[in-house]
């Protein structure tokens, strides 16, 4: 599963910011696994959970509001067993193991070695996961290391700077594009766990979908990527739109990408703070039209950054409050980023960018 590339937006690196969620691991990024590490810090993290099919008690209700079941045309998937509220915590899961960014042996050998260090129940959970793109001509029966690698490539998720991990419960989540995905995941370094929250209200019987790709791409681009990397033709609600509606969706998503790039140029002072905030307003409206809600915490936090830089306290407060709201849905109200933007909402002058540009009224979301 894979990461969408986040566009670096408002330089310098915002103190209140960072990716709103870790991204799916791209098989392409496995390239780094074959590069011998200069400093092979082979730190990895082994789960203490014994049976990943049993929900964690830690911070989660014991009976999760979903089941894993067969979904026609998709293998297994995750389906809501009751109505789920936007922002609800659905899964909190430690990794079976995390492959660090620097390694000094072959990825297949490393994964096999890591697997030997987990409990039998966790090993069974790993081997039960699905995989695609197994090398042609090889027999899976006689090449278990290659099978393990294919499972890893199909299911691993970024744990940010800690590496790339396998989380057997979340690995059952299938993909949906733009307005079709309804859950988002975030890696919490402090807890060393992945957290999955509902991005929107989900009805009983609906499938829980995350996203494997940068969904601000056009349908053809998304389909090509998903077919190559994950071996399926996406037929999610967005990909199934009729051609006229799909064209409009593609245009909106392309425009959103364009405007992200445009507002980022505030960092190099190519556009004014007023234009940057007006561009964020445009993105927000296009996203409302598209039903694309992901990464709004980050967008609002970036707007708070610009507002604070121009000493517009009321705008900074407004945007920071919006960041609190959306980060709470995406990352959880108890996440570190929510605490950070909450502090800015209460006291905008404390923002590290405060007053770094000329004073300007940049304004809120209109
Ligand atoms: C991480 S696994 C997801 C769980 C998987 N369906 C299973 O049975 O364990 C990724 C694989 O699921 C399938 N998949 C995910 N999303 C899909 C979708 N929207 N349509 C069809 N297949 C999908 C693809 O085979 C993909 O390689």
Short mmCIF file of C-alpha atoms and ligand atoms in Angstrom, two decimals:
data_model
loop_
_atom_site.label_atom_id
_atom_site.label_comp_id
_atom_site.label_asym_id
_atom_site.label_seq_id
_atom_site.Cartn_x
_atom_site.Cartn_y
_atom_site.Cartn_z
CA UNK A 1 0.00 0.00 0.00
CA UNK A 2 1.42 3.34 -0.65
CA UNK A 3 1.98 6.91 0.18
CA UNK A 4 0.64 9.82 -1.72
CA UNK A 5 3.41 12.32 -2.05
CA UNK A 6 2.61 15.32 0.06
CA UNK A 7 3.51 18.54 -1.54
CA UNK A 8 5.76 20.57 0.70
CA UNK A 9 3.77 23.65 1.00
CA UNK A 10 4.65 26.51 3.27
CA UNK A 11 8.36 26.67 3.86
CA UNK A 12 10.13 26.99 6.16
CA UNK A 13 9.16 23.76 7.86
CA UNK A 14 6.09 24.66 9.91
CA UNK A 15 6.33 23.93 13.60
CA UNK A 16 2.63 23.30 13.47
CA UNK A 17 2.30 21.02 10.55
CA UNK A 18 3.72 17.86 9.11
CA UNK A 19 1.84 15.22 7.28
CA UNK A 20 -1.69 14.74 8.44
CA UNK A 21 -1.30 11.03 8.00
CA UNK A 22 1.39 8.62 7.03
CA UNK A 23 0.99 7.25 3.58
CA UNK A 24 0.84 3.92 2.03
CA UNK A 25 4.13 2.39 1.24
CA UNK A 26 5.02 2.47 -2.40
CA UNK A 27 6.57 -0.68 -3.77
CA UNK A 28 8.74 1.65 -5.80
CA UNK A 29 10.19 2.86 -2.57
CA UNK A 30 11.39 -0.61 -1.83
CA UNK A 31 14.42 0.53 -3.79
CA UNK A 32 15.84 1.94 -0.61
CA UNK A 33 15.73 -1.52 0.86
CA UNK A 34 18.30 -2.80 -1.57
CA UNK A 35 20.73 0.03 -0.96
CA UNK A 36 23.29 -1.11 1.60
CA UNK A 37 23.14 1.26 4.50
CA UNK A 38 26.20 3.22 5.45
CA UNK A 39 25.03 3.13 9.01
CA UNK A 40 22.87 0.09 9.33
CA UNK A 41 20.70 1.05 12.25
CA UNK A 42 18.66 -2.10 12.23
CA UNK A 43 16.32 -0.97 14.92
CA UNK A 44 12.98 -2.61 14.50
CA UNK A 45 9.89 -2.96 16.53
CA UNK A 46 8.21 -6.19 17.33
CA UNK A 47 4.61 -6.21 18.35
CA UNK A 48 3.74 -7.42 21.79
CA UNK A 49 0.26 -8.39 20.70
CA UNK A 50 -0.21 -12.09 20.28
CA UNK A 51 -3.28 -12.34 18.10
CA UNK A 52 -3.98 -9.50 15.70
CA UNK A 53 -7.52 -10.70 15.13
CA UNK A 54 -8.37 -9.77 18.71
CA UNK A 55 -8.88 -6.05 19.12
CA UNK A 56 -6.60 -4.14 21.46
CA UNK A 57 -8.19 -3.13 24.73
CA UNK A 58 -5.73 -0.27 25.02
CA UNK A 59 -7.75 2.83 24.08
CA UNK A 60 -10.26 0.92 22.00
CA UNK A 61 -13.56 -0.68 22.64
CA UNK A 62 -13.33 -4.45 22.66
CA UNK A 63 -15.93 -5.01 19.98
CA UNK A 64 -14.84 -2.93 17.01
CA UNK A 65 -17.61 -1.50 14.82
CA UNK A 66 -16.54 -3.50 11.77
CA UNK A 67 -15.96 -7.00 10.47
CA UNK A 68 -13.49 -8.37 7.94
CA UNK A 69 -15.27 -10.28 5.20
CA UNK A 70 -15.06 -11.26 1.56
CA UNK A 71 -15.88 -8.43 -0.83
CA UNK A 72 -16.69 -9.45 -4.41
CA UNK A 73 -13.80 -8.60 -6.70
CA UNK A 74 -11.55 -7.33 -3.90
CA UNK A 75 -10.59 -10.33 -1.78
CA UNK A 76 -11.23 -9.43 1.84
CA UNK A 77 -12.33 -6.02 3.09
CA UNK A 78 -13.64 -4.24 6.17
CA UNK A 79 -17.34 -3.44 6.60
CA UNK A 80 -19.03 -1.28 9.26
CA UNK A 81 -21.34 -3.21 11.59
CA UNK A 82 -22.96 -0.02 12.90
CA UNK A 83 -23.06 3.66 12.02
CA UNK A 84 -19.68 5.25 12.67
CA UNK A 85 -19.18 8.92 13.51
CA UNK A 86 -16.70 11.21 11.79
CA UNK A 87 -13.49 11.26 13.84
CA UNK A 88 -14.13 7.95 15.61
CA UNK A 89 -11.05 5.91 16.45
CA UNK A 90 -11.46 2.59 14.67
CA UNK A 91 -8.13 0.83 14.90
CA UNK A 92 -5.10 1.34 17.10
CA UNK A 93 -2.53 -1.22 16.24
CA UNK A 94 1.14 -1.90 16.84
CA UNK A 95 3.15 -3.23 13.91
CA UNK A 96 4.10 -6.86 13.59
CA UNK A 97 7.43 -5.41 12.60
CA UNK A 98 8.86 -2.28 11.04
CA UNK A 99 11.55 -2.33 8.40
CA UNK A 100 13.79 0.66 9.06
CA UNK A 101 14.87 3.01 6.31
CA UNK A 102 18.47 1.86 6.37
CA UNK A 103 19.25 -1.81 6.06
CA UNK A 104 22.33 -3.79 5.22
CA UNK A 105 20.93 -7.03 3.86
CA UNK A 106 18.51 -8.07 1.15
CA UNK A 107 14.93 -7.01 1.83
CA UNK A 108 13.60 -10.55 1.41
CA UNK A 109 16.15 -11.95 3.89
CA UNK A 110 15.48 -9.14 6.35
CA UNK A 111 11.72 -9.66 6.25
CA UNK A 112 12.12 -13.38 6.80
CA UNK A 113 14.41 -12.72 9.74
CA UNK A 114 12.01 -10.22 11.28
CA UNK A 115 9.21 -12.73 10.88
CA UNK A 116 11.17 -15.29 12.85
CA UNK A 117 11.14 -12.90 15.80
CA UNK A 118 7.35 -12.60 16.09
CA UNK A 119 4.93 -14.97 17.77
CA UNK A 120 3.42 -17.85 15.82
CA UNK A 121 0.01 -16.14 15.88
CA UNK A 122 1.49 -12.98 14.36
CA UNK A 123 3.40 -15.03 11.81
CA UNK A 124 0.15 -16.75 10.83
CA UNK A 125 -1.51 -13.33 10.53
CA UNK A 126 1.27 -12.19 8.21
CA UNK A 127 1.07 -15.27 5.99
CA UNK A 128 -2.70 -14.87 5.70
CA UNK A 129 -2.36 -11.44 4.05
CA UNK A 130 -2.96 -11.06 0.34
CA UNK A 131 -0.31 -10.21 -2.21
CA UNK A 132 0.07 -9.24 -5.85
CA UNK A 133 2.93 -8.86 -8.31
CA UNK A 134 4.63 -12.14 -7.47
CA UNK A 135 7.50 -12.64 -9.93
CA UNK A 136 6.37 -14.64 -12.95
CA UNK A 137 7.91 -18.06 -13.33
CA UNK A 138 8.59 -18.55 -9.60
CA UNK A 139 6.68 -21.13 -7.58
CA UNK A 140 5.40 -19.58 -4.32
CA UNK A 141 5.67 -22.99 -2.65
CA UNK A 142 9.41 -23.09 -3.14
CA UNK A 143 10.09 -19.35 -2.72
CA UNK A 144 8.66 -18.32 0.65
CA UNK A 145 11.04 -15.38 0.96
CA UNK A 146 9.68 -13.95 -2.30
CA UNK A 147 6.13 -14.49 -1.06
CA UNK A 148 6.98 -12.64 2.16
CA UNK A 149 8.39 -9.78 0.12
CA UNK A 150 5.27 -9.62 -2.06
CA UNK A 151 3.07 -9.59 1.06
CA UNK A 152 5.19 -6.81 2.46
CA UNK A 153 4.97 -4.77 -0.74
CA UNK A 154 1.21 -5.19 -0.97
CA UNK A 155 0.43 -4.41 2.64
CA UNK A 156 3.16 -2.32 4.28
CA UNK A 157 2.42 1.19 5.45
CA UNK A 158 4.72 4.08 6.18
CA UNK A 159 5.57 4.65 9.82
CA UNK A 160 7.15 7.97 8.85
CA UNK A 161 10.82 8.20 9.80
CA UNK A 162 10.63 4.95 11.74
CA UNK A 163 10.37 2.98 8.50
CA UNK A 164 7.66 0.88 6.94
CA UNK A 165 5.47 -1.48 8.95
CA UNK A 166 3.04 -4.34 8.66
CA UNK A 167 -0.23 -3.88 10.52
CA UNK A 168 -2.36 -6.98 9.87
CA UNK A 169 -5.70 -5.53 10.90
CA UNK A 170 -5.44 -2.33 8.93
CA UNK A 171 -4.00 -4.31 6.00
CA UNK A 172 -7.52 -5.54 5.24
CA UNK A 173 -8.62 -2.04 4.26
CA UNK A 174 -9.22 -1.70 0.56
CA UNK A 175 -8.70 1.43 -1.47
CA UNK A 176 -11.00 4.25 -2.56
CA UNK A 177 -10.16 7.51 -4.38
CA UNK A 178 -10.83 11.20 -3.49
CA UNK A 179 -14.34 11.37 -2.00
CA UNK A 180 -14.64 7.57 -1.77
CA UNK A 181 -12.18 6.87 1.02
CA UNK A 182 -13.64 7.30 4.45
CA UNK A 183 -10.86 6.40 6.91
CA UNK A 184 -7.37 7.83 7.36
CA UNK A 185 -4.40 6.50 9.22
CA UNK A 186 -1.62 8.15 11.15
CA UNK A 187 1.54 6.76 12.69
CA UNK A 188 2.16 7.94 16.22
CA UNK A 189 5.80 7.83 17.11
CA UNK A 190 5.15 8.26 20.81
CA UNK A 191 2.83 5.26 20.98
CA UNK A 192 4.61 3.32 18.20
CA UNK A 193 1.21 2.44 16.77
CA UNK A 194 -0.91 3.18 13.75
CA UNK A 195 -4.22 4.92 14.40
CA UNK A 196 -7.17 4.78 12.01
CA UNK A 197 -9.91 7.38 12.28
CA UNK A 198 -13.16 7.87 10.37
CA UNK A 199 -12.75 10.83 8.02
CA UNK A 200 -16.50 11.09 7.54
CA UNK A 201 -19.67 9.52 8.90
CA UNK A 202 -19.91 5.90 7.75
CA UNK A 203 -23.15 3.97 7.63
CA UNK A 204 -23.64 0.42 8.82
CA UNK A 205 -22.95 -1.96 5.94
CA UNK A 206 -20.60 0.48 4.14
CA UNK A 207 -17.08 -0.64 3.36
CA UNK A 208 -14.26 1.15 5.17
CA UNK A 209 -11.81 2.43 2.58
CA UNK A 210 -8.47 4.10 2.89
CA UNK A 211 -6.39 5.46 0.04
CA UNK A 212 -3.26 3.91 -1.47
CA UNK A 213 -2.33 6.77 -3.74
CA UNK A 214 -2.22 10.50 -4.33
CA UNK A 215 -5.88 10.79 -5.17
CA UNK A 216 -5.62 14.32 -6.53
CA UNK A 217 -4.62 12.68 -9.80
CA UNK A 218 -6.97 12.06 -12.72
CA UNK A 219 -8.91 8.83 -13.03
CA UNK A 220 -6.64 7.44 -15.76
CA UNK A 221 -3.50 8.25 -13.78
CA UNK A 222 -4.92 6.70 -10.61
CA UNK A 223 -6.10 3.59 -12.40
CA UNK A 224 -2.79 3.07 -14.11
CA UNK A 225 -0.88 3.34 -10.85
CA UNK A 226 -3.26 1.10 -8.89
CA UNK A 227 -3.30 -1.50 -11.60
CA UNK A 228 0.51 -1.61 -11.81
CA UNK A 229 1.28 -1.52 -8.11
CA UNK A 230 -1.72 -3.27 -6.61
CA UNK A 231 -3.08 -5.35 -9.45
CA UNK A 232 -6.64 -4.04 -9.57
CA UNK A 233 -8.80 -1.80 -11.70
CA UNK A 234 -10.33 0.78 -9.38
CA UNK A 235 -14.12 0.89 -9.51
CA UNK A 236 -14.66 3.06 -6.44
CA UNK A 237 -17.49 5.61 -6.41
CA UNK A 238 -15.25 8.26 -8.00
CA UNK A 239 -13.76 5.98 -10.66
CA UNK A 240 -17.26 4.73 -11.52
CA UNK A 241 -18.66 8.17 -12.31
CA UNK A 242 -19.98 8.54 -15.85
CA UNK A 243 -17.57 10.17 -18.26
CA UNK A 244 -19.03 13.68 -17.95
CA UNK A 245 -19.00 13.61 -14.13
CA UNK A 246 -15.56 11.99 -14.13
CA UNK A 247 -14.21 14.77 -16.33
CA UNK A 248 -15.52 17.37 -13.89
CA UNK A 249 -13.99 15.47 -10.99
CA UNK A 250 -10.63 15.24 -12.82
CA UNK A 251 -10.75 18.97 -13.49
CA UNK A 252 -11.45 19.78 -9.86
CA UNK A 253 -8.68 17.48 -8.61
CA UNK A 254 -6.20 18.91 -11.11
CA UNK A 255 -7.19 22.43 -10.07
CA UNK A 256 -6.77 21.54 -6.38
CA UNK A 257 -3.24 20.27 -7.10
CA UNK A 258 -2.47 23.40 -9.07
CA UNK A 259 -3.67 25.68 -6.29
CA UNK A 260 -1.64 23.77 -3.70
CA UNK A 261 1.43 24.50 -5.80
CA UNK A 262 0.40 28.14 -6.14
CA UNK A 263 -0.10 28.86 -2.46
CA UNK A 264 3.22 27.17 -1.68
CA UNK A 265 4.95 30.00 -3.56
CA UNK A 266 4.11 32.27 -0.60
CA UNK A 267 7.15 30.59 0.97
CA UNK A 268 9.45 32.21 -1.59
CA UNK A 269 7.49 35.49 -1.34
CA UNK A 270 6.24 35.12 -4.93
CA UNK A 271 2.68 35.82 -3.82
CA UNK A 272 1.27 37.94 -1.02
CA UNK A 273 -0.27 36.56 2.16
CA UNK A 274 -3.67 37.77 0.95
CA UNK A 275 -3.30 35.81 -2.28
CA UNK A 276 -2.07 32.74 -0.41
CA UNK A 277 -5.10 32.73 1.91
CA UNK A 278 -7.43 33.44 -0.99
CA UNK A 279 -5.90 30.40 -2.77
CA UNK A 280 -6.50 28.26 0.31
CA UNK A 281 -10.11 29.45 0.25
CA UNK A 282 -10.35 28.33 -3.38
CA UNK A 283 -8.89 24.91 -2.54
CA UNK A 284 -11.32 24.51 0.35
CA UNK A 285 -14.32 25.26 -1.90
CA UNK A 286 -13.13 22.93 -4.66
CA UNK A 287 -12.62 20.20 -2.05
CA UNK A 288 -16.15 20.76 -0.77
CA UNK A 289 -17.47 20.35 -4.31
CA UNK A 290 -15.41 17.20 -4.80
CA UNK A 291 -16.07 15.81 -1.32
CA UNK A 292 -12.32 15.62 -0.80
CA UNK A 293 -11.72 16.16 2.91
CA UNK A 294 -8.36 14.63 3.57
CA UNK A 295 -5.44 16.79 4.73
CA UNK A 296 -7.66 19.66 5.82
CA UNK A 297 -6.01 19.84 9.21
CA UNK A 298 -2.71 20.48 7.47
CA UNK A 299 -4.24 23.02 5.08
CA UNK A 300 -5.80 24.98 7.94
CA UNK A 301 -2.54 24.78 9.92
CA UNK A 302 -0.68 26.18 6.90
CA UNK A 303 -3.21 29.03 6.71
CA UNK A 304 -2.67 29.69 10.42
CA UNK A 305 1.07 29.83 9.71
CA UNK A 306 0.61 32.47 6.97
CA UNK A 307 -1.81 34.46 9.13
CA UNK A 308 0.60 34.43 12.07
CA UNK A 309 3.54 35.40 9.87
CA UNK A 310 1.57 38.50 8.83
CA UNK A 311 0.50 39.19 12.45
CA UNK A 312 -3.20 38.72 11.68
CA UNK A 313 -4.20 37.37 15.09
CA UNK A 314 -7.87 36.93 14.33
CA UNK A 315 -7.18 34.97 11.13
CA UNK A 316 -4.51 32.90 12.84
CA UNK A 317 -6.95 32.05 15.63
CA UNK A 318 -9.66 31.18 13.11
CA UNK A 319 -7.44 28.90 11.03
CA UNK A 320 -5.88 27.26 14.07
CA UNK A 321 -9.38 26.44 15.36
CA UNK A 322 -10.21 24.91 12.00
CA UNK A 323 -6.96 22.92 12.18
CA UNK A 324 -7.98 21.67 15.65
CA UNK A 325 -11.30 20.49 14.23
CA UNK A 326 -9.89 18.68 11.19
CA UNK A 327 -6.78 17.29 12.84
CA UNK A 328 -9.11 15.90 15.53
CA UNK A 329 -11.06 13.98 12.89
CA UNK A 330 -7.99 12.81 11.01
CA UNK A 331 -5.49 12.20 13.80
CA UNK A 332 -7.55 12.11 16.99
CA UNK A 333 -8.28 14.84 19.51
CA UNK A 334 -5.48 13.46 21.72
CA UNK A 335 -2.80 13.79 19.02
CA UNK A 336 0.24 16.00 19.45
CA UNK A 337 -0.65 18.17 16.46
CA UNK A 338 -4.07 18.95 17.91
CA UNK A 339 -2.39 20.14 21.12
CA UNK A 340 -0.02 22.31 19.10
CA UNK A 341 -2.72 24.03 17.04
CA UNK A 342 -4.89 24.36 20.13
CA UNK A 343 -2.11 26.40 21.75
CA UNK A 344 -1.95 28.63 18.66
CA UNK A 345 -5.74 29.05 18.66
CA UNK A 346 -5.53 30.25 22.25
CA UNK A 347 -2.52 32.46 21.75
CA UNK A 348 -1.66 33.22 18.09
CA UNK A 349 1.29 35.42 19.08
CA UNK A 350 3.02 32.24 20.32
CA UNK A 351 3.22 30.90 16.76
CA UNK A 352 6.90 30.51 15.79
CA UNK A 353 6.24 32.40 12.54
CA UNK A 354 4.55 35.31 14.31
CA UNK A 355 5.51 38.65 12.77
CA UNK A 356 8.08 37.21 10.36
CA UNK A 357 6.44 39.00 7.40
CA UNK A 358 5.01 42.48 7.05
CA UNK A 359 1.71 43.03 8.94
CA UNK A 360 -1.32 42.28 6.77
CA UNK A 361 -4.96 41.37 7.18
CA UNK A 362 -5.18 38.02 5.38
CA UNK A 363 -8.58 36.86 6.64
CA UNK A 364 -10.45 33.66 7.45
CA UNK A 365 -12.27 31.07 5.33
CA UNK A 366 -15.06 32.90 3.50
C1 LIG B 1 -3.72 -4.17 1.46
S1 LIG B 1 -4.58 -5.35 0.57
C2 LIG B 1 -6.24 -5.01 1.04
C3 LIG B 1 -6.94 -6.22 1.60
C4 LIG B 1 -7.12 -7.33 0.60
N1 LIG B 1 -8.31 -7.10 -0.20
C5 LIG B 1 -7.21 -8.68 1.28
O1 LIG B 1 -7.94 -9.53 0.80
O2 LIG B 1 -6.48 -8.88 2.26
C6 LIG B 1 -4.41 -4.68 -1.05
C7 LIG B 1 -5.01 -5.54 -2.13
O3 LIG B 1 -6.42 -5.55 -2.02
C8 LIG B 1 -7.04 -5.48 -3.29
N2 LIG B 1 -7.78 -4.22 -3.38
C9 LIG B 1 -7.64 -3.12 -2.61
N3 LIG B 1 -8.50 -2.18 -2.95
C10 LIG B 1 -9.22 -2.66 -3.98
C11 LIG B 1 -10.26 -2.13 -4.78
N4 LIG B 1 -10.75 -0.89 -4.58
N5 LIG B 1 -10.76 -2.91 -5.77
C12 LIG B 1 -10.29 -4.16 -5.99
N6 LIG B 1 -9.28 -4.71 -5.26
C13 LIG B 1 -8.76 -3.97 -4.26
C14 LIG B 1 -5.92 -5.54 -4.31
O4 LIG B 1 -5.70 -6.86 -4.68
C15 LIG B 1 -4.74 -5.00 -3.51
O5 LIG B 1 -3.51 -5.46 -4.02
#
